[in-house]
XYZ file of C-alpha atoms in Angstrom:
477
model
C 128.232 -12.841 -110.171
C 125.618 -12.670 -112.881
C 126.109 -16.078 -114.469
C 123.475 -18.462 -113.137
C 125.791 -21.372 -113.929
C 128.079 -20.133 -111.162
C 125.716 -20.642 -108.250
C 127.623 -23.637 -106.920
C 131.028 -22.012 -107.228
C 133.005 -19.830 -104.850
C 131.659 -16.351 -104.124
C 133.174 -13.228 -102.597
C 132.100 -11.126 -99.659
C 132.504 -7.366 -99.873
C 133.560 -5.207 -96.986
C 134.710 -1.608 -96.815
C 138.272 -0.380 -97.054
C 137.853 1.371 -93.700
C 137.836 -1.884 -91.783
C 140.831 -3.138 -89.849
C 143.641 -4.232 -92.148
C 143.440 -8.007 -92.583
C 146.076 -10.483 -91.523
C 146.989 -12.831 -94.353
C 146.177 -12.563 -98.036
C 143.430 -10.272 -99.212
C 142.048 -8.858 -102.412
C 141.087 -5.216 -102.866
C 139.041 -3.938 -105.786
C 141.453 -1.580 -107.612
C 138.534 0.190 -109.295
C 137.068 1.406 -106.004
C 139.634 0.639 -103.309
C 137.046 -1.561 -101.603
C 138.295 -4.592 -99.683
C 136.827 -7.659 -101.390
C 137.747 -10.494 -99.053
C 140.308 -11.582 -96.500
C 141.984 -14.968 -96.780
C 143.776 -16.119 -93.607
C 147.044 -17.905 -94.236
C 146.972 -21.682 -94.025
C 147.929 -23.141 -90.671
C 150.802 -25.604 -90.378
C 148.264 -28.440 -90.255
C 146.519 -27.165 -93.395
C 149.819 -26.883 -95.235
C 150.728 -30.437 -94.263
C 147.306 -31.650 -95.393
C 147.714 -29.922 -98.764
C 151.133 -31.489 -99.299
C 149.835 -34.920 -98.406
C 146.789 -34.507 -100.605
C 148.838 -33.525 -103.660
C 151.214 -36.436 -103.043
C 148.345 -38.923 -102.704
C 146.766 -37.589 -105.890
C 150.038 -38.013 -107.772
C 150.515 -41.582 -106.589
C 147.218 -42.457 -108.224
C 147.250 -40.123 -111.232
C 150.670 -41.217 -112.508
C 149.170 -44.618 -113.326
C 146.110 -43.355 -115.191
C 145.738 -43.943 -118.910
C 146.568 -41.086 -121.244
C 143.009 -41.201 -122.560
C 141.717 -40.408 -119.059
C 144.064 -37.436 -118.758
C 142.975 -36.141 -122.155
C 139.324 -36.460 -121.184
C 139.953 -34.361 -118.072
C 141.504 -31.558 -120.141
C 138.544 -31.524 -122.509
C 136.155 -31.388 -119.554
C 138.119 -28.480 -118.065
C 137.836 -26.619 -121.367
C 134.065 -27.060 -121.251
C 133.973 -25.921 -117.642
C 135.963 -22.795 -118.413
C 133.515 -21.810 -121.115
C 130.530 -22.643 -118.915
C 131.809 -20.377 -116.135
C 133.593 -17.815 -118.322
C 131.529 -14.877 -117.094
C 132.107 -15.724 -113.429
C 135.837 -16.180 -113.951
C 136.103 -12.981 -115.977
C 134.196 -10.923 -113.451
C 136.349 -12.262 -110.627
C 139.543 -11.207 -112.415
C 138.063 -7.788 -113.132
C 137.022 -7.418 -109.503
C 140.343 -8.469 -108.002
C 142.965 -6.996 -110.327
C 141.182 -4.593 -112.670
C 141.509 -6.486 -115.946
C 139.024 -5.045 -118.488
C 136.181 -7.527 -118.828
C 136.616 -8.113 -122.564
C 140.266 -9.009 -121.972
C 139.298 -11.195 -119.005
C 136.806 -13.157 -121.082
C 139.404 -13.517 -123.837
C 141.826 -14.919 -121.242
C 139.332 -17.594 -120.243
C 138.716 -18.566 -123.861
C 142.445 -18.709 -124.559
C 142.822 -21.018 -121.553
C 140.058 -23.297 -122.851
C 141.799 -23.523 -126.210
C 145.035 -24.352 -124.393
C 143.340 -27.356 -122.774
C 142.041 -28.529 -126.124
C 145.378 -28.063 -127.874
C 147.252 -30.113 -125.284
C 144.509 -32.745 -125.316
C 145.100 -33.134 -129.046
C 148.863 -32.674 -129.306
C 150.206 -33.555 -125.853
C 150.045 -37.353 -125.961
C 152.437 -37.499 -128.921
C 154.887 -35.237 -127.064
C 154.948 -37.702 -124.174
C 155.172 -40.848 -126.298
C 158.374 -42.928 -126.150
C 160.966 -41.252 -128.357
C 163.353 -43.257 -130.561
C 167.099 -42.638 -130.406
C 169.951 -43.005 -132.886
C 170.990 -46.325 -131.372
C 170.953 -49.035 -134.018
C 168.178 -51.644 -134.297
C 165.717 -49.571 -132.240
C 167.058 -51.065 -129.048
C 167.067 -47.764 -127.137
C 164.417 -45.124 -126.597
C 163.431 -42.388 -124.129
C 160.369 -42.505 -121.913
C 158.941 -39.252 -120.549
C 157.729 -40.137 -117.064
C 156.132 -37.854 -114.448
C 158.320 -36.353 -111.722
C 155.757 -35.930 -108.947
C 153.873 -33.088 -107.268
C 154.808 -29.670 -108.659
C 154.546 -26.568 -106.468
C 153.531 -23.525 -108.512
C 154.035 -19.957 -107.273
C 152.062 -17.704 -109.599
C 151.502 -13.943 -110.116
C 148.322 -11.897 -110.336
C 148.380 -10.440 -113.851
C 146.847 -13.474 -115.621
C 145.062 -15.387 -112.834
C 143.598 -18.030 -115.182
C 145.905 -18.261 -118.203
C 149.151 -18.042 -116.250
C 148.063 -20.844 -113.927
C 146.676 -23.164 -116.582
C 149.494 -22.748 -119.085
C 151.679 -24.449 -116.481
C 149.127 -26.733 -114.859
C 147.666 -28.296 -118.017
C 150.898 -29.841 -119.376
C 152.054 -30.700 -115.857
C 148.877 -32.684 -115.192
C 148.798 -34.254 -118.655
C 152.339 -35.530 -118.046
C 151.070 -37.393 -114.967
C 152.079 -34.981 -112.214
C 149.925 -33.264 -109.606
C 149.805 -29.475 -109.219
C 149.716 -27.391 -106.025
C 149.113 -23.678 -106.568
C 150.270 -20.853 -104.335
C 148.547 -17.813 -105.921
C 149.397 -14.142 -105.545
C 147.651 -12.776 -102.435
C 145.417 -10.315 -104.312
C 143.836 -12.934 -106.627
C 142.981 -15.682 -104.165
C 139.327 -15.513 -105.192
C 140.227 -16.189 -108.821
C 142.405 -19.124 -107.776
C 139.721 -20.741 -105.617
C 137.092 -20.195 -108.289
C 139.352 -21.818 -110.898
C 139.891 -24.768 -108.564
C 136.121 -25.136 -108.245
C 135.730 -25.135 -112.029
C 138.478 -27.741 -112.451
C 137.012 -29.898 -109.681
C 133.552 -29.697 -111.233
C 135.132 -30.942 -114.483
C 136.039 -34.202 -112.745
C 139.551 -33.506 -111.494
C 140.466 -35.947 -108.688
C 140.934 -34.479 -105.225
C 144.354 -32.942 -104.745
C 145.412 -33.200 -108.383
C 144.861 -29.465 -108.882
C 144.832 -27.790 -105.498
C 145.243 -24.298 -104.035
C 146.688 -23.282 -100.705
C 147.173 -19.852 -99.185
C 150.706 -20.281 -97.917
C 152.847 -17.525 -96.452
C 156.554 -17.263 -97.252
C 157.567 -19.553 -94.425
C 155.136 -22.249 -95.525
C 156.341 -21.968 -99.139
C 159.933 -22.429 -97.997
C 158.967 -25.463 -95.933
C 157.007 -26.899 -98.855
C 160.015 -26.642 -101.146
C 162.098 -28.593 -98.654
C 159.387 -31.196 -98.124
C 160.038 -34.548 -99.812
C 156.462 -34.673 -101.042
C 157.172 -31.848 -103.487
C 159.211 -32.935 -106.516
C 159.664 -29.671 -108.434
C 158.819 -25.979 -108.418
C 157.680 -23.502 -111.037
C 157.466 -19.758 -110.509
C 156.424 -16.731 -112.516
C 157.214 -13.474 -110.799
C 159.867 -10.925 -109.970
C 163.624 -11.396 -110.151
C 163.762 -11.113 -106.371
C 161.168 -13.840 -105.859
C 162.769 -16.033 -108.491
C 166.206 -15.769 -106.930
C 164.806 -16.702 -103.521
C 162.765 -19.669 -104.751
C 165.491 -20.953 -107.081
C 167.984 -20.807 -104.214
C 165.705 -22.905 -102.024
C 165.032 -25.352 -104.848
C 168.735 -25.668 -105.509
C 169.459 -26.365 -101.857
C 166.804 -29.090 -101.959
C 168.173 -30.408 -105.294
C 164.818 -30.002 -106.998
C 164.032 -29.077 -110.578
C 162.607 -25.593 -111.069
C 161.425 -23.378 -113.923
C 161.591 -19.600 -113.515
C 159.805 -17.028 -115.689
C 160.792 -13.662 -114.261
C 160.752 -10.006 -115.253
C 161.161 -8.501 -118.668
C 161.930 -5.197 -120.352
C 161.217 -6.202 -123.911
C 162.567 -4.160 -126.783
C 160.104 -3.211 -129.532
C 162.273 -2.276 -132.503
C 160.878 -0.256 -135.414
C 163.322 -0.117 -138.332
C 163.360 2.553 -141.032
C 161.566 0.352 -143.583
C 158.778 -0.750 -141.240
C 155.071 -0.341 -141.887
C 154.628 2.482 -139.372
C 150.851 2.216 -139.064
C 151.099 -1.499 -138.312
C 153.963 -0.917 -135.885
C 151.949 1.719 -134.020
C 149.008 -0.635 -133.583
C 151.376 -3.391 -132.489
C 152.985 -1.081 -129.954
C 149.589 -0.104 -128.535
C 148.625 -3.731 -127.967
C 152.113 -4.685 -126.866
C 152.378 -1.916 -124.288
C 148.860 -1.191 -123.004
C 147.036 -4.537 -123.065
C 146.206 -5.736 -119.536
C 146.812 -2.172 -118.316
C 150.480 -2.525 -119.288
C 151.019 -5.293 -116.740
C 152.543 -8.087 -118.824
C 156.031 -9.574 -118.540
C 156.333 -10.058 -122.308
C 155.242 -6.577 -123.356
C 156.795 -3.735 -125.333
C 158.433 -1.683 -122.611
C 161.344 -0.128 -124.543
C 160.186 1.128 -127.949
C 163.331 1.616 -130.028
C 162.660 3.481 -133.277
C 164.934 4.343 -136.184
C 165.809 8.023 -136.200
C 164.471 8.595 -139.716
C 160.927 7.490 -138.793
C 160.770 8.524 -135.143
C 158.800 11.728 -135.827
C 156.130 9.901 -137.835
C 155.939 7.035 -135.339
C 155.672 9.388 -132.369
C 152.884 11.461 -133.899
C 150.783 8.422 -134.764
C 151.571 6.605 -131.520
C 150.556 9.549 -129.346
C 147.277 9.880 -131.265
C 146.561 6.191 -130.750
C 147.353 6.340 -127.021
C 145.081 9.373 -126.565
C 142.256 7.412 -128.210
C 142.392 4.561 -125.677
C 139.220 4.297 -123.599
C 139.996 4.548 -119.883
C 137.263 3.636 -117.461
C 135.418 1.058 -115.416
C 136.875 -2.349 -116.349
C 133.407 -3.895 -116.085
C 132.318 -1.939 -119.168
C 132.745 -3.719 -122.494
C 134.357 -0.762 -124.297
C 137.035 -0.074 -121.650
C 140.563 -0.739 -122.874
C 142.508 0.597 -119.862
C 141.343 -0.086 -116.330
C 143.074 0.494 -113.003
C 146.416 -0.943 -112.032
C 146.148 -4.052 -109.884
C 147.529 -2.657 -106.611
C 147.971 0.803 -105.152
C 151.590 0.176 -104.146
C 152.423 -0.779 -107.724
C 150.961 2.485 -109.002
C 153.112 4.415 -106.550
C 156.188 2.475 -107.633
C 155.451 3.151 -111.302
C 154.946 6.851 -110.665
C 158.301 6.962 -108.901
C 159.998 5.333 -111.890
C 158.397 7.835 -114.274
C 159.477 10.794 -112.169
C 163.009 9.395 -111.862
C 163.257 8.995 -115.646
C 162.091 12.563 -116.203
C 164.632 13.859 -113.687
C 167.305 12.032 -115.687
C 166.504 13.994 -118.831
C 163.618 12.228 -120.552
C 160.732 14.227 -122.026
C 157.112 13.808 -120.948
C 155.018 13.482 -124.104
C 151.791 12.306 -122.493
C 150.369 11.460 -119.063
C 152.915 11.041 -116.306
C 150.761 10.931 -113.186
C 148.027 9.017 -111.354
C 144.472 9.873 -112.390
C 142.709 11.612 -109.523
C 139.523 10.241 -108.054
C 138.346 6.829 -106.994
C 140.376 3.836 -108.065
C 143.938 2.927 -108.836
C 144.249 4.528 -112.269
C 147.433 5.782 -113.886
C 147.319 7.963 -116.968
C 148.646 6.250 -120.113
C 152.106 7.725 -120.347
C 154.649 8.207 -123.124
C 158.222 9.200 -122.334
C 160.417 10.583 -125.108
C 164.170 11.052 -125.399
C 164.804 8.016 -123.187
C 168.422 6.873 -123.256
C 170.431 3.915 -121.944
C 171.069 4.221 -118.225
C 167.794 5.976 -117.447
C 165.376 4.350 -115.027
C 162.744 3.403 -117.620
C 165.464 1.899 -119.814
C 167.169 -0.221 -117.161
C 164.206 -1.189 -114.961
C 160.989 -3.019 -115.744
C 158.031 -0.615 -115.773
C 154.949 -2.699 -115.019
C 152.106 -0.432 -116.033
C 150.780 1.820 -118.830
C 154.044 3.628 -119.593
C 155.898 3.541 -122.918
C 159.510 4.680 -123.385
C 160.539 5.961 -126.831
C 164.226 5.498 -127.676
C 165.984 6.715 -130.827
C 168.258 4.332 -132.754
C 170.782 5.578 -135.314
C 170.498 2.391 -137.346
C 169.649 -1.304 -137.070
C 172.937 -2.221 -135.427
C 172.426 0.489 -132.814
C 168.896 -0.785 -132.162
C 170.138 -4.327 -131.614
C 172.874 -3.083 -129.291
C 170.366 -1.188 -127.139
C 167.949 -4.116 -127.137
C 170.719 -6.279 -125.657
C 171.696 -3.571 -123.151
C 169.437 -5.006 -120.447
C 169.659 -7.416 -117.556
C 166.465 -8.996 -118.897
C 165.970 -11.312 -121.862
C 162.385 -12.491 -122.018
C 161.102 -11.558 -125.476
C 161.167 -8.825 -128.073
C 159.613 -7.508 -131.253
C 161.129 -6.279 -134.512
C 159.294 -4.445 -137.322
C 160.595 -4.377 -140.900
C 159.388 -5.079 -144.441
C 162.615 -6.993 -145.149
C 161.753 -10.307 -143.500
C 165.050 -12.059 -144.208
C 167.085 -9.177 -142.809
C 164.768 -9.035 -139.781
C 165.243 -12.756 -139.156
C 169.003 -12.307 -139.169
C 168.796 -9.354 -136.778
C 166.415 -11.203 -134.460
C 169.000 -13.927 -133.898
C 171.436 -11.266 -132.655
C 169.069 -10.278 -129.819
C 169.599 -12.301 -126.644
C 166.062 -13.156 -125.564
C 163.880 -16.222 -125.158
C 161.601 -15.118 -127.990
C 161.574 -12.681 -130.909
C 158.490 -11.677 -132.893
C 158.776 -10.094 -136.334
C 155.993 -7.653 -137.290
C 153.991 -8.698 -134.244
C 153.968 -7.772 -130.569
C 155.231 -10.583 -128.353
C 152.663 -12.970 -126.889
C 152.281 -16.516 -125.574
C 150.878 -19.383 -127.626
C 150.725 -23.080 -126.666
C 152.394 -24.078 -129.936
C 155.683 -22.348 -129.099
C 157.791 -22.193 -125.924
C 157.955 -19.174 -123.655
C 160.748 -18.365 -121.237
C 163.757 -16.151 -120.782
C 167.496 -15.792 -120.431
C 169.632 -13.621 -118.160
C 167.552 -12.297 -115.247
C 164.332 -13.195 -117.028
C 164.788 -16.746 -115.794
C 165.338 -20.220 -117.197
C 163.349 -23.192 -118.382
C 160.378 -23.137 -120.726
C 156.609 -23.378 -120.610
C 154.254 -24.420 -123.423
C 154.829 -26.559 -126.540
C 156.713 -29.856 -126.193
C 159.518 -28.031 -124.355
C 157.134 -27.079 -121.544
C 155.408 -30.425 -121.173
C 158.761 -32.200 -120.855
C 160.196 -29.804 -118.248
C 158.561 -31.754 -115.440
C 159.225 -35.245 -116.678
C 161.983 -37.767 -116.151
C 163.601 -38.404 -119.545
C 164.339 -42.057 -118.815
C 166.613 -43.971 -121.158
C 165.457 -47.496 -121.922
C 167.890 -49.946 -123.538
C 167.310 -53.550 -124.486
C 170.284 -55.693 -125.500
C 168.965 -58.725 -127.285
């Protein structure tokens, strides 16, 4: 790490990929294939200690003044900015995020802390009801320790967008990170601790699947939040249901990016580039199925292909790199299999379509044409730099294909007729719709899905209240 401010924070040890495969979690540099560090799984005693620590922290934190909670968030924001370079470089090292995007993720997370510090207290204030004479109201009270099972694609933002409102509401937060970004998780914990976070209030443990299952059952855990695959979500939600515990699930997505005949094509192309290839194409709410009106498909395709070809692929540590390596080698192999399956089903390869040879886990930015409902890239989530172009006869056909998915996370619709676009957007069964913009997350609005994309919401007042007890208070005078 080059940032001198990071001397007291966690560091990584580099070893070679030729060493014996580690037991437990480990991170491997996707740019070189080099093994970064091994992280042995927590023992049963360590898991128990983590659960007790998060419970003890909650028992104290739930009684703290809101002003103290707000001060902590503001201190965390300062800490994130102070250690931005270290955090960014760790993400780049562990999962290949281009450094400019990594630094932007840290800044976005700092702004999240500040936004909730300013707006959150009002969201948690006692809420009046329609009962006459103001004799009834609702208190939003903390639930308890929340277990968070998080993915690798946004190691800082994804964690904090859940943790910040959870902690502000008076809960404690125990993080189980994805195995390949343990270094980012521990470094973030160090930053939060340095900001004055009480012991156990924001904690990290390297639990295996058995320990996670036991933690969900444990009475010291009050609720669970997960962002991940449908398979993981189904497993965790089942355990949470058996334990009668609240859970929020943000799962996979295959977002439709609809370009209507009257759209600004140049703007739509730029939106599709950001929506599909940002973070190396590894975003749940990204433009995976690009559905374009037949009358403008030729123009869109020509301009889109030119824009994709112009993307800078390279070392993610370099400031001008837009596309780095995929996070894991097995994910690249899975993506390549999905591309080949789609081509065998009749799609046309317009660009890319294979791993990039040489060192690192790179996959060529790929564009598939003539994709139709039922094909692999239409029905499955493709988590990587692959775009599927789909022809729509008209707006109604586009909406129908957008809804022809087991997922329902978000979507995007491009048109100059805003009122007509708003009406069409309401016909698409997703948790979010963005008009003339790629989909993204913002603390001011909720994020979450329907169908197999999950349930519950993060961010805004919806997210901060997910892990509270909406307690009715009634006084009869």
